[in-house]
Short mmCIF file of N, CA and C in Angstrom, two decimals:
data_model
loop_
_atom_site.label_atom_id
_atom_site.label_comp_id
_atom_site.label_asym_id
_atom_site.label_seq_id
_atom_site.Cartn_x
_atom_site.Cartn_y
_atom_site.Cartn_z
N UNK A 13 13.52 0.35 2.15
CA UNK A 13 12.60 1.40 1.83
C UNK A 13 13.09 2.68 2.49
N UNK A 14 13.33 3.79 1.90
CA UNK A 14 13.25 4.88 2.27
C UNK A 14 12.60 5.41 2.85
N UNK A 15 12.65 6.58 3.79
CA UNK A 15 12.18 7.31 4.72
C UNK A 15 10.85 7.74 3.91
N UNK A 16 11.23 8.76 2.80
CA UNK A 16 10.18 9.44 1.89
C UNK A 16 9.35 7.91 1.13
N UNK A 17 9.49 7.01 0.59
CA UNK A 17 9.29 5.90 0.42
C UNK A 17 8.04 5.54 1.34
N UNK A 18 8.21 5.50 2.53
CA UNK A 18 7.81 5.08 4.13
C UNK A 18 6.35 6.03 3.96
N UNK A 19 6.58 7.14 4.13
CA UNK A 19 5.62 8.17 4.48
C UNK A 19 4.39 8.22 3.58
N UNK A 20 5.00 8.24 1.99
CA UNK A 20 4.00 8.12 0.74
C UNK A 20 2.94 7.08 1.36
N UNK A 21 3.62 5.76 1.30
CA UNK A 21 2.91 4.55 2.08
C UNK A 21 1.77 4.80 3.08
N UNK A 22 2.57 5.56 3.97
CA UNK A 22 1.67 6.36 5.12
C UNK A 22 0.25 7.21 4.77
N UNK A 23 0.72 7.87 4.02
CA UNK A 23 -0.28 8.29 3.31
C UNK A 23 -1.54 8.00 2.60
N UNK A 24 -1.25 6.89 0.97
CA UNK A 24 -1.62 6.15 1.11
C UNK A 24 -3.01 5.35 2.16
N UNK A 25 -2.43 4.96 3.22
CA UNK A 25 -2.95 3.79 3.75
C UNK A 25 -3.93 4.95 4.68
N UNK A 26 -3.83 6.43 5.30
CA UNK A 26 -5.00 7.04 6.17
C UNK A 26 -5.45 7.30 4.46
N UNK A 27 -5.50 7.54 3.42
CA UNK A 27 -6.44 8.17 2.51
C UNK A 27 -7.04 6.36 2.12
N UNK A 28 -6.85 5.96 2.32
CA UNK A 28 -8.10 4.49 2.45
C UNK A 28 -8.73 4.32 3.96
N UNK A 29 -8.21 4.80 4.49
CA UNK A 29 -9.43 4.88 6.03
C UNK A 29 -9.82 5.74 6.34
N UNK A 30 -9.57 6.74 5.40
CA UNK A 30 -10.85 7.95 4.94
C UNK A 30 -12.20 7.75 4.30
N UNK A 31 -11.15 7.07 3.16
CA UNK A 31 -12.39 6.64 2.20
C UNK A 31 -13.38 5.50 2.56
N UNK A 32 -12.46 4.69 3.38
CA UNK A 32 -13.60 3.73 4.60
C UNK A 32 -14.42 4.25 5.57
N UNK A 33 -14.18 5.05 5.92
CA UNK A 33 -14.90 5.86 7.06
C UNK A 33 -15.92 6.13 6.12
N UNK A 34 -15.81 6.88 4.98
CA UNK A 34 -17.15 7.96 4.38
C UNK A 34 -17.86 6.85 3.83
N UNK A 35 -17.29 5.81 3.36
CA UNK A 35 -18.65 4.57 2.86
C UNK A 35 -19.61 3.20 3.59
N UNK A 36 -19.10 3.96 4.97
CA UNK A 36 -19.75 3.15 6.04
C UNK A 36 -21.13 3.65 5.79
N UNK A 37 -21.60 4.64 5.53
CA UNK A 37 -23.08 4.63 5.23
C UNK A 37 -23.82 4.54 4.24
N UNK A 38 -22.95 3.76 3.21
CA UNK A 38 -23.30 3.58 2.17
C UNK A 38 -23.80 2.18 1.32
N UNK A 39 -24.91 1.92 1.63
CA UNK A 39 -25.18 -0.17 1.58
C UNK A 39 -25.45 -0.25 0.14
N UNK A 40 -25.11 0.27 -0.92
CA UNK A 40 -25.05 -0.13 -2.41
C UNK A 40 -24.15 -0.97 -2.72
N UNK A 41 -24.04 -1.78 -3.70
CA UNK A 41 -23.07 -2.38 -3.82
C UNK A 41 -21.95 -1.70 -4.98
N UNK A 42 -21.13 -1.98 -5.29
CA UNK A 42 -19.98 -1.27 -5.86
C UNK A 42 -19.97 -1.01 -7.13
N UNK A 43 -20.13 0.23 -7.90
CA UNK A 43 -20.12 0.48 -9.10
C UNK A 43 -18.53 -0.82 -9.62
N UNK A 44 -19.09 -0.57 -10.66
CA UNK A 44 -17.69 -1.13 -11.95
C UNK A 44 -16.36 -0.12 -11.62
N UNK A 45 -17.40 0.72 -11.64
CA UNK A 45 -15.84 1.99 -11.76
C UNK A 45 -15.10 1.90 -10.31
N UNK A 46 -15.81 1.81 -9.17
CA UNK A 46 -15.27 1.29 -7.82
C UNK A 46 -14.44 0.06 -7.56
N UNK A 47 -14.96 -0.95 -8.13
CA UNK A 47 -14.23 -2.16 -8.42
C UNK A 47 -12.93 -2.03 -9.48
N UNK A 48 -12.95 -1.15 -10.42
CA UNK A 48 -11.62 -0.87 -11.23
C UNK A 48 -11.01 -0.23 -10.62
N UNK A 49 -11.40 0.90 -9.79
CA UNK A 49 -10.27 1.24 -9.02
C UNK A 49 -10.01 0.38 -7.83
N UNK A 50 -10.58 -0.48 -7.39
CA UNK A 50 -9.86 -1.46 -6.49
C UNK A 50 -8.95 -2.11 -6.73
N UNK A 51 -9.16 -2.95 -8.16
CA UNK A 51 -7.99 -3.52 -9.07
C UNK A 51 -6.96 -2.68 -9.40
N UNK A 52 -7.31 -1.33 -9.90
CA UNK A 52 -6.14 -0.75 -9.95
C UNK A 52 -5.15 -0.75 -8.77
N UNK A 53 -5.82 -0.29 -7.44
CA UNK A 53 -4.80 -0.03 -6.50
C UNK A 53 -4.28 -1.83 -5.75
N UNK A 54 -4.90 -2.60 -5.87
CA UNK A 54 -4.31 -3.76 -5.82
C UNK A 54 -3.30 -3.95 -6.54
N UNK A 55 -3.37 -4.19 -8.04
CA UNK A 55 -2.26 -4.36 -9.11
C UNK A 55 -0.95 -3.44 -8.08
N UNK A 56 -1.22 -2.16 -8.04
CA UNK A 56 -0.48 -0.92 -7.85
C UNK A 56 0.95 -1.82 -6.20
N UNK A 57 -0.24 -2.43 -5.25
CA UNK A 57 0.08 -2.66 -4.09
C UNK A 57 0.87 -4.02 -4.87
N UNK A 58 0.59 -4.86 -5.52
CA UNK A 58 1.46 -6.15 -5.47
C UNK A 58 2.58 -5.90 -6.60
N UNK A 59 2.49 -4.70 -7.56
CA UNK A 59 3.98 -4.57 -8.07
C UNK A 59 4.79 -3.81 -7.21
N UNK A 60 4.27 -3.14 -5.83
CA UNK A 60 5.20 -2.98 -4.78
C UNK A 60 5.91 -3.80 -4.39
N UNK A 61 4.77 -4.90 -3.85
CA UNK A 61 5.60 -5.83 -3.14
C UNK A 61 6.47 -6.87 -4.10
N UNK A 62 6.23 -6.98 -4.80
CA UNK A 62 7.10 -7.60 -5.88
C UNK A 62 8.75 -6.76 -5.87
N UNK A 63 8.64 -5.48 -6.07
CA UNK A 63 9.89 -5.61 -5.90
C UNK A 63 9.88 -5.65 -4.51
N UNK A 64 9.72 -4.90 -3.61
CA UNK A 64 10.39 -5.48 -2.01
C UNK A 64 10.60 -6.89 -1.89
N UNK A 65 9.83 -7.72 -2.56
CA UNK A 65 10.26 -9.15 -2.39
C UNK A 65 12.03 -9.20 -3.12
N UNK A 66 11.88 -9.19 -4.66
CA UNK A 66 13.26 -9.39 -5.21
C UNK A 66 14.41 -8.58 -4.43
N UNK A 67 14.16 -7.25 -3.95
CA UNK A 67 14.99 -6.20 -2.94
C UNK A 67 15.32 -7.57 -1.76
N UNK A 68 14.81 -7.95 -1.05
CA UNK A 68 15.19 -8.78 0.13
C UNK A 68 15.51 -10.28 0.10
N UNK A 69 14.50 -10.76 -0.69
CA UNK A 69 15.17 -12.40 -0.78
C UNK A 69 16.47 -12.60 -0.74
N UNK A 70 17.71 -11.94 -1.65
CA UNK A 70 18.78 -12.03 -1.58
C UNK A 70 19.49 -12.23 -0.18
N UNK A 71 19.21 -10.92 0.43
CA UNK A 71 19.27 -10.83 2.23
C UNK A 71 18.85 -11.42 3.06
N UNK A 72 17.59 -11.77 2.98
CA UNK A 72 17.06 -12.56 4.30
C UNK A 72 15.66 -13.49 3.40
N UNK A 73 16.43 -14.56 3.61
CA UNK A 73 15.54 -15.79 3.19
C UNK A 73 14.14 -16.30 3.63
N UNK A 74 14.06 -15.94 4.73
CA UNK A 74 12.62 -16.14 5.42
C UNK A 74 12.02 -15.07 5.12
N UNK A 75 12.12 -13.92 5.50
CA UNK A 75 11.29 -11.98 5.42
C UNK A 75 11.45 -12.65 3.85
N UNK A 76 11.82 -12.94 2.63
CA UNK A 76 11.50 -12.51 1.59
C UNK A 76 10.60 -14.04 1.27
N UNK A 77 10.70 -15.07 1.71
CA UNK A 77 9.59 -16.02 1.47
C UNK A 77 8.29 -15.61 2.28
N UNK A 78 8.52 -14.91 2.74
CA UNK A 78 7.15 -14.00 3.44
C UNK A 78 6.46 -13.24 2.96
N UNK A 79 7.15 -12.29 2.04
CA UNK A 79 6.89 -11.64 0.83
C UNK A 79 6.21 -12.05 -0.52
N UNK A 80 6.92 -13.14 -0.86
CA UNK A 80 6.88 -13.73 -2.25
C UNK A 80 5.39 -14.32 -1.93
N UNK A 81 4.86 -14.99 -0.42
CA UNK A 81 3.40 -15.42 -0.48
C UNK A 81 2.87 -14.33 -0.18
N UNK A 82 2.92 -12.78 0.19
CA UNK A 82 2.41 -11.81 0.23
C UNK A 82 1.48 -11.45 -1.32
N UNK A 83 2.60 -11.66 -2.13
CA UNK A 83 2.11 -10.95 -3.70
C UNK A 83 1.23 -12.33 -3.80
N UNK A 84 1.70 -13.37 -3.75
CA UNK A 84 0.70 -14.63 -4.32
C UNK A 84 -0.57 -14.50 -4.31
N UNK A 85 -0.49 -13.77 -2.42
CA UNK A 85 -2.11 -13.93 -1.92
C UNK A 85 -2.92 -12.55 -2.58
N UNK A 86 -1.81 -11.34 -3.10
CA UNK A 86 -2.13 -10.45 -3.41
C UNK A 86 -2.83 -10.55 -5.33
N UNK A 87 -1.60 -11.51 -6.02
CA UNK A 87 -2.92 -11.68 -6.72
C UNK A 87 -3.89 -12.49 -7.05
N UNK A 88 -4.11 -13.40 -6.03
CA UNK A 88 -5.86 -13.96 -5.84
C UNK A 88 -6.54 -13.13 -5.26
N UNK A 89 -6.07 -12.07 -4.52
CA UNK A 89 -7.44 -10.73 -4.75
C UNK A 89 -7.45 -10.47 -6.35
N UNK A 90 -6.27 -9.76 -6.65
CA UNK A 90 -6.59 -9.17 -7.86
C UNK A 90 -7.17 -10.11 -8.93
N UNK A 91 -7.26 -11.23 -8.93
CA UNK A 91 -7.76 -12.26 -9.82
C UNK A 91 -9.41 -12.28 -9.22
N UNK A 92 -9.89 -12.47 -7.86
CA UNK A 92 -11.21 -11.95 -7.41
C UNK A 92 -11.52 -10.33 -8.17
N UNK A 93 -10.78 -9.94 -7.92
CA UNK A 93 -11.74 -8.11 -8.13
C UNK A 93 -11.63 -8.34 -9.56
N UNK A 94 -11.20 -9.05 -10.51
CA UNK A 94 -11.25 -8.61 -11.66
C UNK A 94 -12.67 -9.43 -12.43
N UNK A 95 -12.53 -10.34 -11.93
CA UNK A 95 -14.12 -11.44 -11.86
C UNK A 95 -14.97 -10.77 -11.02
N UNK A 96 -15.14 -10.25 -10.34
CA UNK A 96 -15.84 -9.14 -9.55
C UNK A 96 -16.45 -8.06 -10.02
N UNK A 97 -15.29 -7.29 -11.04
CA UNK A 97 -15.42 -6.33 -12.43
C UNK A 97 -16.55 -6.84 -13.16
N UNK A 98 -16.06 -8.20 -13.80
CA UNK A 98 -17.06 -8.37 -15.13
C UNK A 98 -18.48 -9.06 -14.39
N UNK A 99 -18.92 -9.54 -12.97
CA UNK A 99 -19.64 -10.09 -12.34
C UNK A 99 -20.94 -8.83 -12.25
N UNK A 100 -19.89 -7.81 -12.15
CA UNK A 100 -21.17 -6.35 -12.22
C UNK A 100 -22.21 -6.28 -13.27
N UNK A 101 -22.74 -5.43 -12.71
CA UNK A 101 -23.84 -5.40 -13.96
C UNK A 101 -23.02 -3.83 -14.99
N UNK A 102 -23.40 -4.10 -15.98
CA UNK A 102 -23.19 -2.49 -16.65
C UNK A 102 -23.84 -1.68 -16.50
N UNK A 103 -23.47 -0.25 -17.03
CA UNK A 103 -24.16 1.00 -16.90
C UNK A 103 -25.77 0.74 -17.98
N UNK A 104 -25.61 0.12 -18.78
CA UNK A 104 -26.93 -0.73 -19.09
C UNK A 104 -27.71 -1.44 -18.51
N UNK A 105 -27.23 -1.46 -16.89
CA UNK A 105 -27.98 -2.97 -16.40
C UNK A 105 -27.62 -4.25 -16.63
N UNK A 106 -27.42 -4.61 -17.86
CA UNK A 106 -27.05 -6.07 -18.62
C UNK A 106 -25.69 -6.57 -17.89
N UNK A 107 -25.62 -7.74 -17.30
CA UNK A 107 -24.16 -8.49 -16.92
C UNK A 107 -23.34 -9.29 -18.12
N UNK A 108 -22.20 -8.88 -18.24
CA UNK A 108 -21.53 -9.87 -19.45
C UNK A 108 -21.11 -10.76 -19.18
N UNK A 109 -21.04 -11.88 -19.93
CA UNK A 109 -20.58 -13.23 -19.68
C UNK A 109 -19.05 -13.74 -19.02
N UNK A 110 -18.58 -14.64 -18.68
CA UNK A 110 -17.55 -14.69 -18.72
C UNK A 110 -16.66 -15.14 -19.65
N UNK A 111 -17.55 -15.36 -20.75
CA UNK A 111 -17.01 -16.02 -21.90
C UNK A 111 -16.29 -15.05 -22.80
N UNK A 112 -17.30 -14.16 -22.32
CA UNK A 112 -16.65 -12.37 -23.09
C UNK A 112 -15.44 -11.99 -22.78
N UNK A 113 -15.26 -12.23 -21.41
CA UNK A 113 -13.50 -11.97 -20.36
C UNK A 113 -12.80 -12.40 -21.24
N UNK A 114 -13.15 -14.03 -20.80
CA UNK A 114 -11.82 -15.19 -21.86
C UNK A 114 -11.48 -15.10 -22.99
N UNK A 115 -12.01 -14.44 -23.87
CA UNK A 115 -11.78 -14.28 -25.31
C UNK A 115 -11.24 -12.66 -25.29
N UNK A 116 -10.59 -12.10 -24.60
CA UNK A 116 -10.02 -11.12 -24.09
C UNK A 116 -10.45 -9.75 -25.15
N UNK A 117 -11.72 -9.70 -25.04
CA UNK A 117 -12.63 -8.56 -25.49
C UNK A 117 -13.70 -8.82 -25.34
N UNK A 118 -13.99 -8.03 -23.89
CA UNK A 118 -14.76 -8.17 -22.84
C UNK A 118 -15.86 -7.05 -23.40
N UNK A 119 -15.82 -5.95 -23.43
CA UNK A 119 -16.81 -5.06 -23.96
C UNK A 119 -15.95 -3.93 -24.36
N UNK A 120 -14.96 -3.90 -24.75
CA UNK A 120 -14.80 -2.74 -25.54
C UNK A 120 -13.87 -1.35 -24.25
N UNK A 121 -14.13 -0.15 -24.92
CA UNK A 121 -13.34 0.56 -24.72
C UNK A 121 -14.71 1.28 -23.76
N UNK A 122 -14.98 1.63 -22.17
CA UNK A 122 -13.20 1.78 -21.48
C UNK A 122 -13.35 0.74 -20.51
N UNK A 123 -13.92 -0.26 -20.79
CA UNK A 123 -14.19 -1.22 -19.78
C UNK A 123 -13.01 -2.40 -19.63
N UNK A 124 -12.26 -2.25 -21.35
CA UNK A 124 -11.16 -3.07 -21.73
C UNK A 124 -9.97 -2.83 -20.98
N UNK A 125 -9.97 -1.45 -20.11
CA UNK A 125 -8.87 -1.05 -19.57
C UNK A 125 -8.45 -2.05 -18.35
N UNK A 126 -9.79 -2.37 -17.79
CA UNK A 126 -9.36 -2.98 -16.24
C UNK A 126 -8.58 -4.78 -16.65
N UNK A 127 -9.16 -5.15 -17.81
CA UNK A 127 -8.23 -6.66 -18.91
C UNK A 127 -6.62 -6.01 -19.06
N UNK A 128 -6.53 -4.94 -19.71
CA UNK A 128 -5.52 -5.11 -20.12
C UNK A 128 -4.39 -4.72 -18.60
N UNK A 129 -4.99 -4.34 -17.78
CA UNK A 129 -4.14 -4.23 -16.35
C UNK A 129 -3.91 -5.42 -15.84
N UNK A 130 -5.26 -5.82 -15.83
CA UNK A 130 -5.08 -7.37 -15.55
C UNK A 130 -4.03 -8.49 -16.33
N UNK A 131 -3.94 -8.42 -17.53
CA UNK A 131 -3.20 -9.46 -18.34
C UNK A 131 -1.86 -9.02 -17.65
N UNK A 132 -1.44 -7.73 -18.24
CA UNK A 132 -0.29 -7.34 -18.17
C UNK A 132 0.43 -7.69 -16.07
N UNK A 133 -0.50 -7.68 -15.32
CA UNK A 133 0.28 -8.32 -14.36
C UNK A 133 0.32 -9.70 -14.13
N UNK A 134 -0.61 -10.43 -14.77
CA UNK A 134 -0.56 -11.83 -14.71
C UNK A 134 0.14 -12.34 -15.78
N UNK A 135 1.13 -11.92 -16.28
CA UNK A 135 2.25 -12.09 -17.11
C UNK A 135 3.42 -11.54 -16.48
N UNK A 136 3.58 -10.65 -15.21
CA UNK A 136 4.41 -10.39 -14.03
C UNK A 136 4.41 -11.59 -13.39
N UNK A 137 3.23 -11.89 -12.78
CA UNK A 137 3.56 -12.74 -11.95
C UNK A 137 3.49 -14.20 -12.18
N UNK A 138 3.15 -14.65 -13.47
CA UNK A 138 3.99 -15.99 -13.94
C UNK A 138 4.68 -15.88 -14.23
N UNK A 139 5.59 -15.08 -14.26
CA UNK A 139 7.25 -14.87 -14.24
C UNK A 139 7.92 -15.69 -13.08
N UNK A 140 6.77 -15.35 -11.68
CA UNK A 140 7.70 -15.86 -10.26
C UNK A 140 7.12 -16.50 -9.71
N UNK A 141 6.14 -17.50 -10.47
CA UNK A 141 5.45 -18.25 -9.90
C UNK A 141 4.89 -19.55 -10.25
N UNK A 142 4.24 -20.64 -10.26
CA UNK A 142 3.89 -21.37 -10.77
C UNK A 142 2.32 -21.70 -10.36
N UNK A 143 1.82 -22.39 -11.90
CA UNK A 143 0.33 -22.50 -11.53
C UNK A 143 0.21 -22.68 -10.23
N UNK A 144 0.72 -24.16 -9.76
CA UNK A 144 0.42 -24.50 -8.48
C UNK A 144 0.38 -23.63 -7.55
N UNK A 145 1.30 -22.49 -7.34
CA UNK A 145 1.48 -21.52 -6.33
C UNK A 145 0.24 -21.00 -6.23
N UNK A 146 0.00 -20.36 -7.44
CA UNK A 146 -1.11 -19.60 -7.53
C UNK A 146 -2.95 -19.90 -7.32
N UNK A 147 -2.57 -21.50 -7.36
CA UNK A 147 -4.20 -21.60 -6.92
C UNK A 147 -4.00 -22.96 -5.88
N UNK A 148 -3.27 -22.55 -5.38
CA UNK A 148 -2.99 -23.77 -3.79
C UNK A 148 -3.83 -22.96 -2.70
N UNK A 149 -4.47 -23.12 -1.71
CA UNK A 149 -5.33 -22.44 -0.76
C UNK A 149 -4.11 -22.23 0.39
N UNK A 150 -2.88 -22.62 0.64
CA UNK A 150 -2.18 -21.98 1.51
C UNK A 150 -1.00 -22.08 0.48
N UNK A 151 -0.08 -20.99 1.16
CA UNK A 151 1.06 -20.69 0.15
C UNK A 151 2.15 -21.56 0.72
N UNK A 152 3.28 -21.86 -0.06
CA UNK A 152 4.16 -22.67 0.65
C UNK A 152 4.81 -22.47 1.35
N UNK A 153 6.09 -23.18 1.87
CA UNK A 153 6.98 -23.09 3.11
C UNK A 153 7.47 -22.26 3.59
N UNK A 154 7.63 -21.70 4.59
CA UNK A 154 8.30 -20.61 5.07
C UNK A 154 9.64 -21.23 5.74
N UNK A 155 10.75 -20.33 5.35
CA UNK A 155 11.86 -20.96 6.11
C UNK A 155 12.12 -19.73 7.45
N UNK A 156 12.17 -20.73 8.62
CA UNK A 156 12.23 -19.95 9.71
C UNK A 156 14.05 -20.38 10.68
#
């Protein structure tokens, strides 16, 4: 990672403990639109680490099996926040099913946006992974 690389990161990470700081007084629970942008910046954080993983495995076998369960665990969040998404209620009040998710037209346009982020990385990451990986409660071996 680059210096400028480094700093963005830096950045980044105090403008989320900003935004933590200002919603400490806030006991609502999370709009839809809050939860899509969570997913978004999740997705955002594990196609990082995805490549830093492929960047290092080559080099160092342990730091990049360290990695590779980094994104794993990264997307069983993003697989939580996105069930999290449709778990909300709508700007109607009304909660949609999950049956609506699975049949991948959930409610339409612009709610369809946070699915199609979703598909499109869970077709990334069964690329480098296998079911099992993905819903095992600890990730596998680390070589030390």
């Amino acid at each position: 990672m680059h210096h400028d690389e480094a700093n963005l990161i830096a950045f980044a990470t105090a403008s989320l403990a900003c935004h933590q700081t200002t919603e400490l007084m806030n006991d609502q629970p999370l709009s839809r639109a809050e939860i899509d942008a969570l997913h978004e910046h999740v997705v955002a954080l594990q196609l990082m680490i995805d490549h830093a993983t492929v960047r290092t495995r080559a080099h160092a076998a342990a730091e990049g099996d360290h990695l590779h369960n980094a994104r794993i665990r990264l997307w069983q969040t993003v697989e939580h926040l996105h069930d999290a998404y449709h778990a909300a209620p709508r700007t109607d009040g009304r909660t949609p099913s999950r049956e609506a998710c699975a049949l991948r037209l959930p409610e339409g346009a612009p709610d369809l946006t946070v699915c199609q982020r979703h598909l499109k990385a869970a077709k990334r990451v069964r690329y480098f992974t296998t079911p099992t990986d993905l819903h095992t409660p600890t990730t596998g071996m680390i070589r030390r």
